[in-house]
mmCIF file of C-alpha atoms in Angstrom:
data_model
loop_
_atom_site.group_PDB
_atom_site.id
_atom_site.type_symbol
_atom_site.label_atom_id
_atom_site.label_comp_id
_atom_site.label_asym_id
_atom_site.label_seq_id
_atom_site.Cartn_x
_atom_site.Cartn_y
_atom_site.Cartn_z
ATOM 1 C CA UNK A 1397 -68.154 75.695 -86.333
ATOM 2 C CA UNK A 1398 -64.987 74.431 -85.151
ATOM 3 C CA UNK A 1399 -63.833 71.012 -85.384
ATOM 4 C CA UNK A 1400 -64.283 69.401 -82.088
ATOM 5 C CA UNK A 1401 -60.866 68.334 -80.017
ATOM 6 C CA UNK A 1402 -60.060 65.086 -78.719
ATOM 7 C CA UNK A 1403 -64.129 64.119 -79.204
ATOM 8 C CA UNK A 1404 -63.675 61.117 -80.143
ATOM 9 C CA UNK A 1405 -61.756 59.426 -77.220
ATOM 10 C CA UNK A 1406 -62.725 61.438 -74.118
ATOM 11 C CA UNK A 1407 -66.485 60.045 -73.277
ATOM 12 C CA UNK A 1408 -65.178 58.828 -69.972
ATOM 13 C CA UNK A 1409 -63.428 61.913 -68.341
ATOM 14 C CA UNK A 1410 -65.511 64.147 -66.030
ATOM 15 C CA UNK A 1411 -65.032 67.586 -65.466
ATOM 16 C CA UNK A 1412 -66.756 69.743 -62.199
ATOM 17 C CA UNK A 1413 -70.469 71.374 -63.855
ATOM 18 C CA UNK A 1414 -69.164 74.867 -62.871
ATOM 19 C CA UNK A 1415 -67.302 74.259 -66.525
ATOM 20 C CA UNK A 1416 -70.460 74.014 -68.562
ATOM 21 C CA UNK A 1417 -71.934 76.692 -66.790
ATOM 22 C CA UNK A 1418 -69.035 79.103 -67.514
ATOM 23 C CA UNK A 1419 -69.728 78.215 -71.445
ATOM 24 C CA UNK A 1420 -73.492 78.561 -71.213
ATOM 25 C CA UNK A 1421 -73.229 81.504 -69.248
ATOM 26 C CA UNK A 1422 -71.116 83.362 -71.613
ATOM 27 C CA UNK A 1423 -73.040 82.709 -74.614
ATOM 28 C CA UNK A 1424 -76.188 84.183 -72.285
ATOM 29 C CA UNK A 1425 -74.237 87.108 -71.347
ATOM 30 C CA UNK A 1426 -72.797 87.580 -75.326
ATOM 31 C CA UNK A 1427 -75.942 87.002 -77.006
ATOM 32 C CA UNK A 1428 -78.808 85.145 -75.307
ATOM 33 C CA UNK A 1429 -80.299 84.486 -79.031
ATOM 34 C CA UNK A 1430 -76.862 82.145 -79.652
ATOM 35 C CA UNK A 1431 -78.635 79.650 -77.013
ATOM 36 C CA UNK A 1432 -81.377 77.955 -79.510
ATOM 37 C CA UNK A 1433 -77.925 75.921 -80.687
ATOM 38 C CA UNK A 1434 -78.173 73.894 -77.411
ATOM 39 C CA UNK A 1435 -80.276 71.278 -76.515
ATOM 40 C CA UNK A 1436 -83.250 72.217 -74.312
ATOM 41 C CA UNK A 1437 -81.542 69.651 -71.554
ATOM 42 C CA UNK A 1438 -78.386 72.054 -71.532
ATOM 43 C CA UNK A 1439 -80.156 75.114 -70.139
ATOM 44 C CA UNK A 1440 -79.939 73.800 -66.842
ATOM 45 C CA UNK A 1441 -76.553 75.040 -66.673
ATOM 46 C CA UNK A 1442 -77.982 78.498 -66.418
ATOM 47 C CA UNK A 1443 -79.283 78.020 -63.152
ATOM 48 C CA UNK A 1444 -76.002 78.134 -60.766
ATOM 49 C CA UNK A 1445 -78.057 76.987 -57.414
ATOM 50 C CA UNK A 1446 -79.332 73.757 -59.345
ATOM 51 C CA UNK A 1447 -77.227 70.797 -58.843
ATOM 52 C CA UNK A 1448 -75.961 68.998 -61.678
ATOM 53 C CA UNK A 1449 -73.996 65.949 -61.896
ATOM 54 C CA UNK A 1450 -69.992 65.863 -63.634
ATOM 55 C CA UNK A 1451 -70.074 67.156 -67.133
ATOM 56 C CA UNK A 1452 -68.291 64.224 -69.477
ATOM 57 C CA UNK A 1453 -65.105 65.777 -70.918
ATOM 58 C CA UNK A 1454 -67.227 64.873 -74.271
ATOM 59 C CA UNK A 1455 -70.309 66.812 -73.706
ATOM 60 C CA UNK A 1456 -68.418 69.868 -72.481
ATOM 61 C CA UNK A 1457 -66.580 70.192 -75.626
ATOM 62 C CA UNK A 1458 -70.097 69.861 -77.599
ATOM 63 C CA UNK A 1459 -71.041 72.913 -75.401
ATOM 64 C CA UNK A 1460 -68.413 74.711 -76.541
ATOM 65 C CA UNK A 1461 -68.577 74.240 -79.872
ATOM 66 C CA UNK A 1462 -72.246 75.101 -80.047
ATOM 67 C CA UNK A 1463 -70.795 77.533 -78.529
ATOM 68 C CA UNK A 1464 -68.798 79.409 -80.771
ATOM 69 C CA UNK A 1465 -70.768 77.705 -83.557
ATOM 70 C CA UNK A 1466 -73.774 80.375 -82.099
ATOM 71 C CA UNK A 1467 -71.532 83.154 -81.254
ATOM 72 C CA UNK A 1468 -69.677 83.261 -84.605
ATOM 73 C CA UNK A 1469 -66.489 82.827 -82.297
ATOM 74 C CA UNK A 1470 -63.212 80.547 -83.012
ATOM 75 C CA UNK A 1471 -62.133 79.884 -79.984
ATOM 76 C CA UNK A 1472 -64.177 81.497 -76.974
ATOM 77 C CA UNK A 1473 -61.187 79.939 -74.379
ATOM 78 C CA UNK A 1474 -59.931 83.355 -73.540
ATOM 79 C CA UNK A 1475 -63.250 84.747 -72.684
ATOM 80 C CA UNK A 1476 -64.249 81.966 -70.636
ATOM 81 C CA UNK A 1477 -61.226 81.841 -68.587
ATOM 82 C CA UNK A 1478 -61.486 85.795 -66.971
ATOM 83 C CA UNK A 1479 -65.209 84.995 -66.169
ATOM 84 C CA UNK A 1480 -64.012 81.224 -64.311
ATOM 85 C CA UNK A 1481 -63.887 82.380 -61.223
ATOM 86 C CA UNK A 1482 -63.163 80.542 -58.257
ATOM 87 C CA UNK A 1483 -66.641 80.170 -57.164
ATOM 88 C CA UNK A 1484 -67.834 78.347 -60.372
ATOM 89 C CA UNK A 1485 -65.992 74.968 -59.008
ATOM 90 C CA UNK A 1486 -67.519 75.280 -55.826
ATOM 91 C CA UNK A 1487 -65.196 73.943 -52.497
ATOM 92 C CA UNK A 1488 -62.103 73.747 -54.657
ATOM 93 C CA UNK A 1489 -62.270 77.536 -55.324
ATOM 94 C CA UNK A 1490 -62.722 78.733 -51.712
ATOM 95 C CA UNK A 1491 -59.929 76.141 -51.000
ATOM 96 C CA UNK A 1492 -57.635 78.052 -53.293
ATOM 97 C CA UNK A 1493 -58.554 81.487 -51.981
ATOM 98 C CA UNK A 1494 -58.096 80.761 -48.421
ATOM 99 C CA UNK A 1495 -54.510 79.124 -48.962
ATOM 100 C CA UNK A 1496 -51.680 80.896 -47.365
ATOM 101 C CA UNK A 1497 -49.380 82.056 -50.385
ATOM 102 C CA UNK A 1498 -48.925 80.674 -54.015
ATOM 103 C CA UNK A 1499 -46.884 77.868 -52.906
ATOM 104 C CA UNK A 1500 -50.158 76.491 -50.934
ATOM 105 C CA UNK A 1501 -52.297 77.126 -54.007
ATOM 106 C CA UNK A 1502 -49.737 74.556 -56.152
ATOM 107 C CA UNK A 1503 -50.365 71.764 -53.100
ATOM 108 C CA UNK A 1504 -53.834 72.445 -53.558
ATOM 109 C CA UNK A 1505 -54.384 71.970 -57.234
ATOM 110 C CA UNK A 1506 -52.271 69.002 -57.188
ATOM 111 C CA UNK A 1507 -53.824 67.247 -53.736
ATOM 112 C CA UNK A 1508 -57.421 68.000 -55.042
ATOM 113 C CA UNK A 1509 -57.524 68.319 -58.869
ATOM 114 C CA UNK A 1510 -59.869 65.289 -59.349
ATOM 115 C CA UNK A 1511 -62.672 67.660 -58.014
ATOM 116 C CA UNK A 1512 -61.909 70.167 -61.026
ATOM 117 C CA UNK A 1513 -61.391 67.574 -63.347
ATOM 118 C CA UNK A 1514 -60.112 64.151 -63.737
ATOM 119 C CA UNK A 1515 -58.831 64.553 -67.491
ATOM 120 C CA UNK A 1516 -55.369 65.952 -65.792
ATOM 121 C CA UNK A 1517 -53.567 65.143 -62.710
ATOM 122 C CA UNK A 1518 -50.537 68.620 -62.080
ATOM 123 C CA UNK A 1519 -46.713 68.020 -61.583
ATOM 124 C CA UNK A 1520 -45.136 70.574 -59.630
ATOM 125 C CA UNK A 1521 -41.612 70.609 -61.271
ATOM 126 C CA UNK A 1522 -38.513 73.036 -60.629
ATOM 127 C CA UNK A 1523 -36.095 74.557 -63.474
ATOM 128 C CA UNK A 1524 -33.282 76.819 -61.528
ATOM 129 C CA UNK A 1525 -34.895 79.924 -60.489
ATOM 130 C CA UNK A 1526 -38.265 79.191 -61.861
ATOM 131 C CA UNK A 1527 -41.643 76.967 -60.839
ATOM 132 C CA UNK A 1528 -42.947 74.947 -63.444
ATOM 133 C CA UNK A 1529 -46.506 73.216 -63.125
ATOM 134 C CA UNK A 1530 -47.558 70.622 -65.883
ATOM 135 C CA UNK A 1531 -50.572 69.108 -66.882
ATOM 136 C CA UNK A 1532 -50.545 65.828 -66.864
ATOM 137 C CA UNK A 1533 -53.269 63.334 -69.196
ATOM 138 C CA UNK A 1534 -54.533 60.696 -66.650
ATOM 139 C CA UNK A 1535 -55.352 58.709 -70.005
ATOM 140 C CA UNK A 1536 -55.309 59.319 -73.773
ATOM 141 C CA UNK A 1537 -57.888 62.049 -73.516
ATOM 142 C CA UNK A 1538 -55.659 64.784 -73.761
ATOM 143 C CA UNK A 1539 -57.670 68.181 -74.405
ATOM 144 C CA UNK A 1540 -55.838 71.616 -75.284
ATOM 145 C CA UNK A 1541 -58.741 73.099 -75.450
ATOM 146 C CA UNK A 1542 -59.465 72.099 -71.439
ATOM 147 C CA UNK A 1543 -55.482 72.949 -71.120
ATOM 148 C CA UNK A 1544 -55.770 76.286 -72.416
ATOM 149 C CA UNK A 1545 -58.641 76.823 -70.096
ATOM 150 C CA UNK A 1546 -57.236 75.726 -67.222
ATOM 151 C CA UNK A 1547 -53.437 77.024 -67.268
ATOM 152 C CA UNK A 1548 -55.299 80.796 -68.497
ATOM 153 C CA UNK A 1549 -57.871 80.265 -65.748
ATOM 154 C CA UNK A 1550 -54.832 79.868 -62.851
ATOM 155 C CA UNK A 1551 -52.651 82.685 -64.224
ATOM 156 C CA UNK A 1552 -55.709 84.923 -63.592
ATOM 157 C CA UNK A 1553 -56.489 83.651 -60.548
ATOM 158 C CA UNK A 1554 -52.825 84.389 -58.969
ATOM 159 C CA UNK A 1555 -52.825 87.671 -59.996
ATOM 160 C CA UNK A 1556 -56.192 88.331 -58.524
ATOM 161 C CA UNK A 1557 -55.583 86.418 -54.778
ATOM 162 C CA UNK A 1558 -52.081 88.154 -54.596
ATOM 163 C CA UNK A 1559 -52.977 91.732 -56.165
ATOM 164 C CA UNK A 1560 -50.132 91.554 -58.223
ATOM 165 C CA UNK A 1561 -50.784 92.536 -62.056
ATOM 166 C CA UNK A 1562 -47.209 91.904 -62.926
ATOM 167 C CA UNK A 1563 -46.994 88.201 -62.248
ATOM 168 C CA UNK A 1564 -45.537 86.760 -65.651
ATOM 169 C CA UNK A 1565 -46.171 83.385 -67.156
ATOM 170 C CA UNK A 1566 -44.779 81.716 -69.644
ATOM 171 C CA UNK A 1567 -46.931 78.709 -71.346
ATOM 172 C CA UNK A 1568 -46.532 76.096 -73.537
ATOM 173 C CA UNK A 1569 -49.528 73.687 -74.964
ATOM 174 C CA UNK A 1570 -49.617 70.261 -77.112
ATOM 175 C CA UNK A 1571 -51.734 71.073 -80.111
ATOM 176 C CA UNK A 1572 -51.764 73.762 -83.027
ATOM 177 C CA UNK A 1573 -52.530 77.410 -81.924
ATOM 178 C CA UNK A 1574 -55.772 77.944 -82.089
ATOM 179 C CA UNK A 1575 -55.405 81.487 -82.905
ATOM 180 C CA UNK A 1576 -55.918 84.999 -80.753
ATOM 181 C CA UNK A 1577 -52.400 84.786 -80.022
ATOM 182 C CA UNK A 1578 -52.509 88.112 -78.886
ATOM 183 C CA UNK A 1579 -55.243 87.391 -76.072
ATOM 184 C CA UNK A 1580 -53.270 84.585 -74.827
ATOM 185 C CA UNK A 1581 -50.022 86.549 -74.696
ATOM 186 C CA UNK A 1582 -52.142 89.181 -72.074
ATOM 187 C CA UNK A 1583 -53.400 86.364 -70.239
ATOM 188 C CA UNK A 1584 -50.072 84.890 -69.123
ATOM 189 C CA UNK A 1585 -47.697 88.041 -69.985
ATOM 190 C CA UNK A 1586 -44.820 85.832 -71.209
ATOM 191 C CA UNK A 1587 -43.864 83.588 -73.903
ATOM 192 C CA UNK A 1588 -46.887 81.297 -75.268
ATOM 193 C CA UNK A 1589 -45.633 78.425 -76.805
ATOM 194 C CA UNK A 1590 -48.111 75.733 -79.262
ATOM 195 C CA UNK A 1591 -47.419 72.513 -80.574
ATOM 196 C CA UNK A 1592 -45.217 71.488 -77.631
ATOM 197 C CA UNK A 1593 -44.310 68.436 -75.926
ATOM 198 C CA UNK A 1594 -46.546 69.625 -72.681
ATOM 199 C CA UNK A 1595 -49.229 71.194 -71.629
ATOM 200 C CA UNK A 1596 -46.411 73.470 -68.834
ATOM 201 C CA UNK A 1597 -46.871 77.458 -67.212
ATOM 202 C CA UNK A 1598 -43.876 78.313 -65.592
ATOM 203 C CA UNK A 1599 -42.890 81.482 -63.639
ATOM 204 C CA UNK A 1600 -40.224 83.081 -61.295
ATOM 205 C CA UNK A 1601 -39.905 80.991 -57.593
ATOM 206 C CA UNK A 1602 -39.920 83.760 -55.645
ATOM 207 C CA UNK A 1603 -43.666 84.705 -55.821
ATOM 208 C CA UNK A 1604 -44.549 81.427 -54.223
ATOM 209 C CA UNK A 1605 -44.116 82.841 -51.153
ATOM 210 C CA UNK A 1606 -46.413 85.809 -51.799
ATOM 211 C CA UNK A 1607 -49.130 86.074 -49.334
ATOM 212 C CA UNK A 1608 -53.166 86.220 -51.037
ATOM 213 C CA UNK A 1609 -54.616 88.784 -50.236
ATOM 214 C CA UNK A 1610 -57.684 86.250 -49.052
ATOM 215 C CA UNK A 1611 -55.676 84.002 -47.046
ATOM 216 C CA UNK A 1612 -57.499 82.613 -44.070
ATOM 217 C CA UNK A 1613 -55.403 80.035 -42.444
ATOM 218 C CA UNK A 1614 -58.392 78.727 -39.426
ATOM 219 C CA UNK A 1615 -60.754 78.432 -42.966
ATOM 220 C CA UNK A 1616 -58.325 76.704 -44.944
ATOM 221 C CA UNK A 1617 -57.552 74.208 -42.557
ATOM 222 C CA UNK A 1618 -61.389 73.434 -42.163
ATOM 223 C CA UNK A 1619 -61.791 73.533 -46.291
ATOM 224 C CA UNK A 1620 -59.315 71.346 -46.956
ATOM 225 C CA UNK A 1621 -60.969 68.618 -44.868
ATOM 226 C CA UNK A 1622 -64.195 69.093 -46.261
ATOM 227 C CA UNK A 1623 -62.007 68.597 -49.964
ATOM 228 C CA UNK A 1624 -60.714 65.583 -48.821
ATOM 229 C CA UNK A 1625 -63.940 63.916 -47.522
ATOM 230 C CA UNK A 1626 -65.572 65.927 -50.767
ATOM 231 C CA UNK A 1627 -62.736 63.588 -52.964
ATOM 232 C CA UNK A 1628 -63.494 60.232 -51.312
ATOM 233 C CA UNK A 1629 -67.198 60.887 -52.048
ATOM 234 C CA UNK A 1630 -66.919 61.340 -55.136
ATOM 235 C CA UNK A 1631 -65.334 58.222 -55.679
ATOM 236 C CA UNK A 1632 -68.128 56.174 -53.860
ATOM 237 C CA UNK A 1633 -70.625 58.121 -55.452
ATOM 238 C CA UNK A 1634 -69.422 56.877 -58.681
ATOM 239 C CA UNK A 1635 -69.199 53.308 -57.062
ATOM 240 C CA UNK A 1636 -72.836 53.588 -55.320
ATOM 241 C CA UNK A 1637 -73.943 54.869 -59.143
ATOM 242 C CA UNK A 1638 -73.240 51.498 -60.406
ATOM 243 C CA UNK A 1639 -74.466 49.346 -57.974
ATOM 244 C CA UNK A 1640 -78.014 50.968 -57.934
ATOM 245 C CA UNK A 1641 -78.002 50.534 -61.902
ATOM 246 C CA UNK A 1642 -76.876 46.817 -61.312
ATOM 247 C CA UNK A 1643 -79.449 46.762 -58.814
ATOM 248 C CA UNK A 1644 -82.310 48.198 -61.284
ATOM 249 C CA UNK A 1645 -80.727 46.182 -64.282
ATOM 250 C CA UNK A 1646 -81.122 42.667 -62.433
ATOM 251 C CA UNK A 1647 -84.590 43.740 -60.875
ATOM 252 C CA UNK A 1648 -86.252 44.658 -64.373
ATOM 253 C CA UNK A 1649 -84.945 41.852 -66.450
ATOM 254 C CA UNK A 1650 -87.927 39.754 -66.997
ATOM 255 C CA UNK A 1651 -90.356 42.906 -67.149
ATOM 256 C CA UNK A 1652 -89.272 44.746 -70.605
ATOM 257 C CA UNK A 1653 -88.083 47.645 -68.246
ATOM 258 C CA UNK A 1654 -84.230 46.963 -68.423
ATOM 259 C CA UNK A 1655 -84.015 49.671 -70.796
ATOM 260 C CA UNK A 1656 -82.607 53.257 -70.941
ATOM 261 C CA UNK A 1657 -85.848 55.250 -70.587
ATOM 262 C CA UNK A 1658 -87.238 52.923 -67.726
ATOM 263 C CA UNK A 1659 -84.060 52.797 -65.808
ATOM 264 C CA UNK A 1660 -83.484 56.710 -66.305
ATOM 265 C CA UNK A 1661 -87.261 56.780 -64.640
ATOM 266 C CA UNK A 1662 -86.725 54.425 -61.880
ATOM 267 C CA UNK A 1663 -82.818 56.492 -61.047
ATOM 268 C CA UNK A 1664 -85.279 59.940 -61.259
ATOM 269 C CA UNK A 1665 -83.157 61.406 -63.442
ATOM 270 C CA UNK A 1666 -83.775 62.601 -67.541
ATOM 271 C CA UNK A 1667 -82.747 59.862 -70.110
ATOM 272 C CA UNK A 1668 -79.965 61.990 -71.382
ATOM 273 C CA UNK A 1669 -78.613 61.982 -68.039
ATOM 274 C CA UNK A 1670 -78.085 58.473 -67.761
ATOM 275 C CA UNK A 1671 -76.416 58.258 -71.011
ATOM 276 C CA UNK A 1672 -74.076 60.886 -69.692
ATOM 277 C CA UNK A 1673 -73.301 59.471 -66.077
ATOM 278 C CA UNK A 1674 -73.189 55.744 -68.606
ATOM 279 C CA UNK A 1675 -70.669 57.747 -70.931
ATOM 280 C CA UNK A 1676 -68.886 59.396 -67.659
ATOM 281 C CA UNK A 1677 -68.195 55.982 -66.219
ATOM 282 C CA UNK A 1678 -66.574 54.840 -69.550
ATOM 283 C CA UNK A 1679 -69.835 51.868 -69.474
ATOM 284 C CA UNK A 1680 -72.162 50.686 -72.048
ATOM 285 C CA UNK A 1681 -75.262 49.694 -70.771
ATOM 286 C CA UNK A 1682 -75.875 46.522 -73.559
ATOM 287 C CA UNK A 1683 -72.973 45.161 -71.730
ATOM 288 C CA UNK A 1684 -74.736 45.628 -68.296
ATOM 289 C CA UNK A 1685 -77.603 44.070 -69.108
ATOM 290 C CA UNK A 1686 -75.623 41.154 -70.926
ATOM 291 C CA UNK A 1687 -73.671 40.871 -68.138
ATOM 292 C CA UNK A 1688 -76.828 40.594 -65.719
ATOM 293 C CA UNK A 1689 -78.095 37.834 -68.050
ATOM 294 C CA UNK A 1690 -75.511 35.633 -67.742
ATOM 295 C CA UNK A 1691 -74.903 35.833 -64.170
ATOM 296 C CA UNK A 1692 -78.875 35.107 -63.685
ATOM 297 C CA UNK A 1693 -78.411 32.198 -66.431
ATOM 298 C CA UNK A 1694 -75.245 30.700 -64.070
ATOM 299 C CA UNK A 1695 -77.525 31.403 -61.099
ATOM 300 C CA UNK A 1696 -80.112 28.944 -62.260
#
């Protein structure tokens, strides 16, 4: 099994569920015997029309290792990021495929990247003839493995929305290579780089302009409102979250139910859940409670 990366620090970062269900649907399509490693909770992911809340940046590494822990694989990065497709993340995806060139796709990942994941914010930097986009940690939960993923998964992606099999790449990633250096030289084409300053993939300027071959400008337009409202939603979802836990919390103080299984009963959603949205939201639910005891002890 390999040794999980960045476990240890990244509870509170979020990533869209179309990630987990990329890993678990590998691991279905590789060997559907490999899936007794997960927990019975995690098979969820199978089911693409079933919502799911934001996998924890924590959890989806656990998948992952189970993962290649089941499959016998090292590092299963490469093989998740041709079957990512734009799809998998839901608005954010059709977003990208309707934009009008490459340069559109760039405003788009960096305007909207929260919905894909919140471990990374993207800088769009320039370096004479060439485009550089960087990866960015929004805190110390900095993941190659997610960085890997995600700079793979967008060199795919522009070669597929402009039809151009010759767009070139050249990477660089914090962190030890984890091996297949091969595979990750065909993913990007160019020069793959490890234990570098940045997570970076940088290629020639003048394909930004290139048309996609999906562009839909009247679409677009209308998609990249419904990100934008999709964004702010997010972030009052996460705020409405913790006031109906509060709520709960306060309510069930004096009745014995102020506790993870009642409160995961009372939010209708499985205990494991709840730890995950707690874990997601960087809380610890002792510290609720405590903190709901002492305001009702000030009260009275």
């Amino acid at each position: 099994m390999s040794k999980p990366e960045d476990a240890s620090t990244d509870a509170e970062r979020t990533l869209h569920p179309g990630y987990a269900r990329v890993v678990m649907a590998f691991v279905q399509e590789r060997d559907p015997s490999a899936l007794r490693c997960f927990d019975p909770e995690d098979l969820h992911y199978l089911d693409p029309a079933e919502g799911a809340p934001r996998c924890t940046l924590a959890h989806w590494h656990r998948l992952v290792d189970q993962a290649e822990q089941g499959l016998g694989m090292a590092d299963i990065v490469p093989d998740l990021a041709v079957r990512l497709k734009p799809w998998h993340v839901g608005l954010m995806g059709f977003t990208v495929m309707t934009s009008r060139n490459l340069e559109d796709v760039g405003r788009v990942l960096r305007r909207f990247h929260h919905l894909l994941n919140d471990v990374f914010v993207v800088d769009r930097l320039s370096d004479g003839p060439c485009f550089v986009l960087r990866l960015r940690a929004t805190s110390g939960d900095n993941s190659p493995r997610l960085a890997r993923l995600s700079l793979a998964t967008w060199a795919q992606r522009m070669r597929w929305l402009t039809g151009r099999d010759d767009l070139r790449f050249d990477v660089t990633f914090q962190g030890a290579s984890p091996g297949r250096s091969d595979d990750y030289r065909r993913l990007f084409g160019g020069q793959v780089r490890f234990d570098a300053e940045a997570h970076t993939m940088r290629g020639d300027s003048t394909c930004l302009s290139w048309p996609l071959v999906s562009s839909d400008a009247t679409s677009h337009g209308l998609l990249q409102r419904q990100a934008a409202q999709q964004l702010a939603q997010l972030s009052r979802r996460e705020e409405r979250f913790l006031d109906h836990l509060q709520a709960l919390i306060h309510a069930n103080l004096g009745t014995g139910k102020a506790n993870l299984e009642d409160l995961a009963q009372a939010m209708r959603m499985p205990t494991r859940t709840l730890q995950r949205r707690l874990e997601g939201e960087g809380l610890h639910l002792r510290l609720l409670i405590d903190q709901a005891r002492r305001a009702r002890a000030e009260k009275w």
